[in-house]
Amino acid sequence: MVFRRGPGIVAALVIATGCAGVRPGGPGPTDLRSGEGRVVVAAGAPVMLEEGGGRTFVAPAPGASLTGIATLRELGAGDPVRYRWRREVGGVRLAEQLDASPVITTEPAFTCNRSELAVAIEQGRSPLLVDARPASDHRAGRLPGAVALPPGAPGADVVRLLTPDRSVVVYGGGPRDPAPAEVARRLLAAGAKDVRVYRGGIREWVDSDRWIEVSADALRDLPVGRWLVVDVRPRARSAEARPAGAVSIPPEALRWEDLDGEHPLPPVLFVGADAADATPAAVADHLRQLRFANSVRTLVRLAVLAGGFEAWERAGLPVERGGTPRRAPTFVPVDDAEISPEEFQRLWASHGGEGSAKATLLDVRGASESPEPWVVKIPLAELAGRLEELPRDREVVVYCAIGMRSQVAAELLRANGFRARFLRAQSGH
C-alpha cells in the first residue's frame, strides 16, 4: 500500500449541495432557528463549525438558499457562516438559509494576488506586510516579516516604518475577512501612498505550501506535540542542545523520502540558530519546490520559528541536551481520533481485524470507489441519514482520498456515540 500525506489542522472545509434522504418539514419560516459559527475543517457535506465553544455540523437542506457564494466549495477554514435551520438528522442541522457573504469594498486600496506577492518576497523587494488579524493569531503564524496592525490600532505607527519607494500589503485570515479592508483605509488616511489588500490572506498562502513565521512565545499556548519540529542547524550543535522531540535534518541531510508523504505529516516547524539564520526559510522553500516537482497535492503547514533556537530557549520551551538526536520523522497524530498508517494497513490486510479488535472500515468517498466487499461505502454527504447501517459494537475506521472527509466523518460518528477513528493519509485504494 502507498500512503500519501493528508492535510493538517490549517486545511479548509467545504460543504456539498445537500444531504441524501432528508426532507424538510415543519410549518413556516417562523419556526426557523438561527445559528452562526466559523468553518473548522474541510471535506464535503456536512460542514463542521466552531460555534459557542463546541462543534456543530451543518448541511444545506434540499432547496436551501445560499447567500454570498456561487457554490458551496468556495468556503474555507475560518470563514464565518450564518444559517437558519428547522430540522436535525443524525446530529446534522439542515440549513434552509445559509449566508457566507463575501467582503465587498470600494475604498481606493487595490488588491494583489499570491503570485505577485511571493515573487516580490523571493526577489528581496518585499512590500511592508501588515497583518490585520488579532495579535494572538499573528504570533501563532504570519507571512514572513509581517507586522501586526489589528483593527483599532493606530495606522500612523505602521506609516512611520515606510520608505518613499515601499508599498504596503495588508492581509487577514482569508477572502471573507473584513479586517484588511478596514486597516487599508486607515493606512491611506494616515498618509500611506501605495496600499494593497491581499484578499486570499494567510489561508491561501498556507494552502499553496508557502511557509509562515511563528513566534516562540505562541508555542507555549499551542500543542507543540502536534508539530514535527525540524532542527536545521549542524548536527554537532543539535547534539549539544535542541528543542525537545526535534528531528535533526540539516540542509545537506535533507532527503525527499523522509518528507514525501509515506507517513502523514503534522505541521512542520523549521528551527535555525537565531534571527539572522536564513537556513530554515531556505529549507522550507526547498521542500515546497520538491513537493511541487513531485506533484504532491495534499496540504501540510510549513512554518519557520522566528528567532530560531535562541528564541526557543528564551521562551522557556523544553530543551533536550546531549545524546544523539533523531534523524528521521516518525508518525505524529494531529488529532486524538487519528489512526496511524501502520495500524490501518494491518486492519486492511486482515479485512478489519479479528475478534474483539475487529473494526468496520468505512469509505466516505463517492459511491463504489472501494471494490472490496468488506468495506462499508457511505459517501460523507449521506452519512448522517445512514448511521443505522453501521454497527455500534465495534470501532469504525474511516478513510477517504487524503484524510479531509474522513476526519469530519469520524467527528460526526463520535458525536453520535460511535467509537471512530480516521486515516489522515491517502489509502491507496
Coordinates of C-alpha atoms in Angstrom, one line a residue:
M1 CA 0.0 0.0 0.0
V2 CA 1.1 3.6 -0.6
F3 CA 0.2 6.3 1.8
R4 CA 0.2 10.0 1.0
R5 CA 0.2 12.8 3.4
G6 CA -3.2 14.2 4.3
P7 CA -3.8 17.9 5.2
G8 CA -3.2 19.4 8.7
I9 CA -5.3 21.5 11.0
V10 CA -4.7 24.7 8.9
A11 CA -6.9 23.0 5.8
A12 CA -10.5 24.4 4.6
L13 CA -13.8 22.6 5.0
V14 CA -16.3 22.6 2.1
I15 CA -20.0 21.6 2.1
A16 CA -21.8 19.7 -0.6
T17 CA -25.2 20.7 -2.1
G18 CA -27.5 18.5 0.0
C19 CA -28.0 15.6 2.4
A20 CA -29.5 12.5 0.8
G21 CA -32.6 11.0 2.3
V22 CA -33.6 14.2 4.1
R23 CA -36.9 16.0 3.7
P24 CA -37.5 19.5 5.2
G25 CA -40.5 19.7 7.4
G26 CA -42.4 21.9 9.8
P27 CA -44.9 24.7 9.1
G28 CA -43.4 28.1 8.2
P29 CA -40.3 30.2 8.3
T30 CA -41.2 31.5 11.8
D31 CA -40.1 28.1 13.1
L32 CA -36.6 28.5 11.8
R33 CA -33.8 28.7 14.3
S34 CA -30.6 30.7 13.8
G35 CA -27.0 29.6 14.2
E36 CA -23.6 31.2 13.5
G37 CA -20.1 29.8 13.6
R38 CA -16.8 29.5 11.7
V39 CA -15.7 26.7 9.5
V40 CA -13.2 24.3 11.2
V41 CA -12.0 21.6 8.9
A42 CA -12.9 20.7 5.3
A43 CA -14.1 17.7 3.5
G44 CA -17.6 17.5 2.0
A45 CA -21.0 17.8 3.5
P46 CA -21.7 18.4 6.3
V47 CA -19.7 21.5 7.2
M48 CA -18.2 21.4 10.7
L49 CA -18.4 24.7 12.5
E50 CA -16.9 26.1 15.7
E51 CA -20.0 27.5 17.4
G52 CA -20.5 28.6 21.0
G53 CA -17.4 26.8 22.3
G54 CA -18.4 23.5 20.7
R55 CA -18.6 21.8 17.3
T56 CA -21.8 21.9 15.1
F57 CA -22.5 20.0 11.9
V58 CA -24.5 21.8 9.2
A59 CA -25.6 20.8 5.7
P60 CA -27.9 22.5 3.3
A61 CA -31.5 21.2 3.2
P62 CA -32.8 20.4 -0.3
G63 CA -33.7 23.8 -1.9
A64 CA -31.7 25.8 0.6
S65 CA -30.9 29.4 -0.3
L66 CA -27.2 30.4 -0.4
T67 CA -26.1 34.0 0.0
G68 CA -22.6 35.3 -0.7
I69 CA -21.3 32.3 -2.6
A70 CA -21.9 30.9 -6.0
T71 CA -21.0 27.4 -4.9
L72 CA -20.6 25.8 -1.5
R73 CA -17.0 24.8 -2.4
E74 CA -15.9 28.4 -2.0
L75 CA -16.0 28.1 1.8
G76 CA -12.8 27.6 3.7
A77 CA -11.4 27.3 7.2
G78 CA -12.2 30.3 9.4
D79 CA -15.0 31.6 7.2
P80 CA -18.0 32.9 9.1
V81 CA -21.2 31.2 8.3
R82 CA -24.7 32.2 9.4
Y83 CA -27.6 29.8 8.9
R84 CA -31.2 29.2 9.7
W85 CA -32.5 25.7 10.3
R86 CA -35.6 23.7 11.2
R87 CA -34.7 20.0 11.3
E88 CA -31.8 17.9 12.5
V89 CA -30.9 14.4 11.2
G90 CA -28.1 12.3 12.7
G91 CA -26.7 15.3 14.6
V92 CA -26.6 17.4 11.4
R93 CA -28.6 20.6 11.2
L94 CA -30.3 21.1 7.9
A95 CA -29.9 24.7 6.9
E96 CA -32.7 26.2 4.8
Q97 CA -30.8 29.5 4.6
L98 CA -27.0 29.8 4.6
D99 CA -25.2 33.1 4.4
A100 CA -21.5 33.4 3.8
S101 CA -21.4 36.9 2.4
P102 CA -18.1 38.0 1.0
V103 CA -16.5 41.3 1.9
I104 CA -17.0 43.8 -1.0
T105 CA -15.1 47.0 -0.7
T106 CA -15.0 50.2 -2.8
E107 CA -12.1 52.0 -1.0
P108 CA -9.0 53.2 -3.0
A109 CA -6.9 50.3 -1.8
F110 CA -6.5 47.7 -4.5
T111 CA -5.7 44.0 -4.4
C112 CA -2.6 41.9 -5.2
N113 CA -2.5 38.2 -5.8
R114 CA -0.4 35.5 -4.1
S115 CA 1.9 35.0 -7.1
E116 CA 2.8 38.7 -7.2
L117 CA 3.5 38.8 -3.5
A118 CA 5.5 35.6 -3.5
V119 CA 7.7 36.8 -6.3
A120 CA 8.4 40.1 -4.6
I121 CA 9.4 38.4 -1.4
E122 CA 11.6 35.9 -3.2
Q123 CA 13.4 38.6 -5.1
G124 CA 14.1 40.6 -2.0
R125 CA 11.8 43.5 -2.7
S126 CA 9.0 42.6 -0.3
P127 CA 6.4 45.2 0.5
L128 CA 5.7 46.0 4.1
L129 CA 3.4 43.2 5.1
V130 CA 0.7 44.2 7.6
D131 CA -1.3 41.5 9.4
A132 CA -4.8 42.7 10.2
R133 CA -5.7 39.7 12.3
P134 CA -5.7 39.7 16.2
A135 CA -2.3 39.8 17.8
S136 CA -2.7 36.3 19.1
D137 CA -3.2 35.0 15.6
H138 CA -0.3 37.0 14.4
R139 CA 2.1 35.4 16.9
A140 CA 0.7 31.9 16.1
G141 CA 1.5 32.2 12.4
R142 CA 2.1 35.1 9.9
L143 CA 3.5 35.9 6.5
P144 CA 7.3 36.3 6.6
G145 CA 8.3 39.6 8.2
A146 CA 4.8 40.8 8.7
V147 CA 3.9 43.4 11.4
A148 CA 0.7 43.3 13.3
L149 CA -1.9 46.0 13.0
P150 CA -5.3 44.7 14.1
P151 CA -8.4 46.9 13.6
G152 CA -8.4 49.8 16.1
A153 CA -4.6 50.1 16.3
P154 CA -3.2 53.5 15.1
G155 CA -2.2 53.3 11.4
A156 CA 0.4 56.0 11.9
D157 CA 2.6 53.5 13.8
V158 CA 3.0 51.5 10.5
V159 CA 3.3 54.5 8.3
R160 CA 6.4 55.6 10.2
L161 CA 8.1 52.3 9.0
L162 CA 7.6 53.2 5.4
T163 CA 10.2 54.5 2.9
P164 CA 9.1 56.5 -0.1
D165 CA 9.5 53.6 -2.5
R166 CA 8.0 50.9 -0.4
S167 CA 4.4 49.8 -0.8
V168 CA 2.1 48.2 1.9
V169 CA 0.2 44.9 1.5
V170 CA -2.5 44.2 4.1
Y171 CA -3.8 40.7 4.7
G172 CA -6.2 38.8 7.0
G173 CA -7.5 35.3 7.5
G174 CA -9.0 34.9 4.1
P175 CA -11.1 36.4 1.4
R176 CA -14.1 36.9 3.7
D177 CA -12.2 38.6 6.4
P178 CA -13.3 42.3 6.6
A179 CA -10.3 43.5 8.7
P180 CA -7.8 44.0 5.9
A181 CA -10.1 46.5 4.0
E182 CA -10.7 48.4 7.2
V183 CA -6.9 48.6 8.1
A184 CA -6.1 49.6 4.5
R185 CA -8.5 52.5 4.6
R186 CA -6.9 53.7 7.9
L187 CA -3.4 53.4 6.4
L188 CA -4.4 55.5 3.4
A189 CA -5.9 58.1 5.8
A190 CA -2.7 58.1 7.8
G191 CA -0.7 59.1 4.8
A192 CA 0.4 55.8 3.2
K193 CA 0.5 56.2 -0.7
D194 CA 0.6 52.7 -2.0
V195 CA -1.6 50.2 -0.1
R196 CA -2.9 46.9 -1.5
V197 CA -5.0 44.2 0.0
Y198 CA -4.0 40.5 -0.3
R199 CA -7.5 39.1 -0.2
G200 CA -6.5 35.4 -0.2
G201 CA -5.0 36.0 3.2
I202 CA -3.0 33.6 5.2
R203 CA -5.3 30.7 4.3
E204 CA -4.4 30.9 0.6
W205 CA -0.8 31.4 1.5
V206 CA -0.6 28.2 3.6
D207 CA -2.7 26.2 1.1
S208 CA -0.1 26.9 -1.5
D209 CA 2.7 25.4 0.6
R210 CA 4.2 28.8 1.4
W211 CA 5.8 28.8 4.8
I212 CA 4.7 31.1 7.7
E213 CA 6.6 32.6 10.6
V214 CA 5.7 31.6 14.2
S215 CA 6.7 33.3 17.4
A216 CA 8.3 31.2 20.2
D217 CA 6.0 32.6 22.9
A218 CA 2.9 31.5 20.9
L219 CA 4.2 27.9 21.1
R220 CA 3.5 27.9 24.9
D221 CA -0.2 28.1 24.1
L222 CA -0.1 25.7 21.1
P223 CA 0.0 21.9 21.2
V224 CA 3.8 21.6 20.4
G225 CA 3.4 17.9 20.5
R226 CA 1.3 18.1 17.3
W227 CA 4.2 19.7 15.4
L228 CA 7.1 18.0 13.6
V229 CA 10.0 20.2 14.9
V230 CA 13.0 20.0 12.5
D231 CA 16.3 21.4 13.7
V232 CA 18.2 22.5 10.6
R233 CA 21.4 23.6 12.5
P234 CA 24.6 21.5 12.1
R235 CA 24.2 18.1 13.9
A236 CA 27.0 18.8 16.2
R237 CA 25.1 21.8 17.6
S238 CA 21.9 19.9 17.7
A239 CA 23.6 17.2 19.7
E240 CA 24.6 19.8 22.4
A241 CA 21.1 21.2 22.8
R242 CA 17.9 21.1 20.7
P243 CA 14.1 21.6 21.0
A244 CA 12.6 18.6 22.9
G245 CA 11.5 15.9 20.4
A246 CA 13.1 17.6 17.4
V247 CA 14.4 15.8 14.4
S248 CA 17.9 16.9 13.3
I249 CA 17.9 17.5 9.5
P250 CA 20.5 20.0 8.4
P251 CA 20.2 21.1 4.7
E252 CA 22.8 18.7 3.4
A253 CA 21.0 15.7 5.1
L254 CA 17.5 16.6 3.7
R255 CA 16.1 13.6 1.9
W256 CA 12.9 13.8 0.0
E257 CA 11.9 10.3 1.1
D258 CA 11.8 11.5 4.7
L259 CA 9.1 14.1 3.9
D260 CA 7.5 12.8 0.8
G261 CA 4.2 11.6 2.4
E262 CA 4.8 8.0 3.1
H263 CA 3.7 9.0 6.6
P264 CA 1.2 11.8 7.1
L265 CA 2.9 14.8 8.5
P266 CA 1.6 17.3 11.1
P267 CA 2.5 20.9 10.7
V268 CA 6.3 21.2 10.2
L269 CA 8.3 23.8 12.2
F270 CA 11.9 24.5 11.0
V271 CA 14.2 25.8 13.7
G272 CA 17.6 27.5 13.0
A273 CA 20.1 29.1 15.2
D274 CA 18.8 32.7 15.7
A275 CA 17.1 35.6 13.9
A276 CA 19.9 36.0 11.4
D277 CA 19.9 32.4 10.3
A278 CA 18.3 32.1 6.9
T279 CA 18.6 28.3 6.7
P280 CA 15.1 27.4 7.9
A281 CA 13.5 29.6 5.2
A282 CA 15.7 28.1 2.6
V283 CA 14.9 24.5 3.7
A284 CA 11.2 25.3 3.8
D285 CA 11.3 26.8 0.2
H286 CA 13.3 23.7 -1.0
L287 CA 10.7 21.3 0.4
R288 CA 7.9 23.3 -1.2
Q289 CA 9.7 23.0 -4.6
L290 CA 10.2 19.3 -4.1
R291 CA 6.5 18.8 -3.3
F292 CA 5.6 20.8 -6.5
A293 CA 8.1 18.9 -8.7
N294 CA 6.7 15.5 -7.4
S295 CA 3.1 16.6 -7.8
V296 CA 2.2 16.1 -4.1
R297 CA -1.2 17.6 -3.9
T298 CA -2.0 17.2 -0.2
L299 CA -1.6 20.1 2.2
V300 CA 0.9 20.5 5.0
R301 CA 1.6 23.6 7.1
L302 CA 5.2 24.7 6.8
A303 CA 6.5 27.1 9.4
V304 CA 9.8 28.8 10.5
L305 CA 10.4 29.7 14.1
A306 CA 11.2 33.4 14.4
G307 CA 14.4 33.9 16.3
G308 CA 15.4 30.2 16.0
F309 CA 16.6 28.0 18.8
E310 CA 17.8 31.2 20.7
A311 CA 14.1 32.3 20.8
W312 CA 13.0 28.8 21.8
E313 CA 15.3 28.8 24.8
R314 CA 14.4 32.4 25.8
A315 CA 10.7 31.4 25.7
G316 CA 11.3 28.6 28.2
L317 CA 10.2 25.8 25.9
P318 CA 11.5 22.3 26.7
V319 CA 15.1 21.5 25.6
E320 CA 17.0 18.2 25.2
R321 CA 20.7 18.2 25.9
G322 CA 23.3 15.6 24.9
G323 CA 22.7 12.2 23.3
T324 CA 22.0 11.6 19.6
P325 CA 19.1 13.5 18.1
R326 CA 16.6 11.7 16.0
R327 CA 17.3 11.8 12.2
A328 CA 14.1 10.9 10.6
P329 CA 10.5 11.9 11.3
T330 CA 8.0 9.4 12.8
F331 CA 4.2 9.4 12.8
V332 CA 2.8 12.3 14.8
P333 CA -1.0 12.4 15.1
V334 CA -2.7 15.8 14.9
D335 CA -5.9 14.6 16.4
D336 CA -6.7 12.1 19.2
A337 CA -9.1 10.3 16.8
E338 CA -6.4 9.6 14.2
I339 CA -5.2 6.1 13.3
S340 CA -1.6 5.5 12.2
P341 CA -1.0 4.3 8.6
E342 CA 0.7 1.2 10.0
E343 CA -2.3 0.2 12.1
F344 CA -4.6 1.0 9.2
Q345 CA -2.5 -1.2 7.0
R346 CA -2.8 -4.1 9.4
L347 CA -6.6 -3.7 9.6
W348 CA -6.8 -3.6 5.8
A349 CA -4.7 -6.7 5.4
S350 CA -6.9 -8.6 7.8
H351 CA -10.2 -7.2 6.4
G352 CA -10.8 -5.2 9.5
G353 CA -9.1 -7.4 12.1
E354 CA -10.4 -10.3 14.2
G355 CA -12.2 -11.0 17.4
S356 CA -12.7 -8.1 19.9
A357 CA -10.2 -6.0 17.9
K358 CA -12.3 -6.2 14.7
A359 CA -13.2 -2.8 13.2
T360 CA -15.5 -1.7 10.5
L361 CA -13.7 0.0 7.6
L362 CA -15.8 2.9 6.2
D363 CA -15.1 4.6 2.8
V364 CA -16.7 8.1 2.7
R365 CA -15.7 9.0 -0.8
G366 CA -18.1 8.8 -3.8
A367 CA -20.2 5.7 -4.2
S368 CA -18.4 2.4 -5.2
E369 CA -14.9 3.8 -5.1
S370 CA -13.8 0.8 -3.0
P371 CA -14.5 -2.6 -4.7
E372 CA -13.6 -4.6 -1.5
P373 CA -16.7 -6.4 -0.1
W374 CA -15.6 -6.0 3.5
V375 CA -15.6 -2.2 3.2
V376 CA -18.7 -0.2 4.0
K377 CA -19.3 2.5 1.5
I378 CA -21.3 5.6 2.5
P379 CA -20.5 9.0 0.9
L380 CA -20.0 11.7 3.5
A381 CA -23.0 13.7 2.3
E382 CA -25.2 10.7 3.1
L383 CA -23.7 9.6 6.4
A384 CA -26.0 11.4 8.8
G385 CA -29.0 9.7 7.2
R386 CA -27.5 6.2 7.1
L387 CA -26.0 5.8 10.6
E388 CA -28.1 2.7 11.3
E389 CA -26.1 0.8 8.6
L390 CA -23.0 0.9 10.9
P391 CA -22.5 -1.5 13.9
R392 CA -22.2 0.1 17.3
D393 CA -20.4 -2.9 18.9
R394 CA -17.1 -2.3 17.2
E395 CA -14.9 0.6 16.2
V396 CA -15.4 2.4 12.9
V397 CA -12.2 3.3 11.0
V398 CA -12.9 6.0 8.3
Y399 CA -10.8 6.8 5.2
C400 CA -11.2 8.8 2.1
A401 CA -8.8 10.2 -0.6
I402 CA -6.4 12.2 1.5
G403 CA -8.0 12.5 5.0
M404 CA -10.3 15.5 4.8
R405 CA -13.7 13.9 4.6
S406 CA -12.7 11.1 6.9
Q407 CA -11.9 13.5 9.7
V408 CA -15.3 15.1 9.5
A409 CA -17.0 11.7 9.3
A410 CA -15.2 10.5 12.4
E411 CA -16.1 13.6 14.3
L412 CA -19.8 13.1 13.3
L413 CA -19.7 9.5 14.2
R414 CA -18.2 10.2 17.6
A415 CA -20.9 12.9 18.2
N416 CA -23.5 10.2 17.6
G417 CA -22.0 7.8 20.1
F418 CA -19.8 5.6 17.9
R419 CA -16.2 4.7 18.5
A420 CA -14.4 6.1 15.5
R421 CA -11.0 7.0 14.2
F422 CA -9.9 8.3 10.8
L423 CA -6.9 8.0 8.5
R424 CA -5.1 11.2 7.6
A425 CA -3.4 9.9 4.6
Q426 CA -4.1 8.6 1.1
S427 CA -5.2 5.0 1.5
G428 CA -4.1 3.9 -2.0
H429 CA -7.4 2.2 -2.7

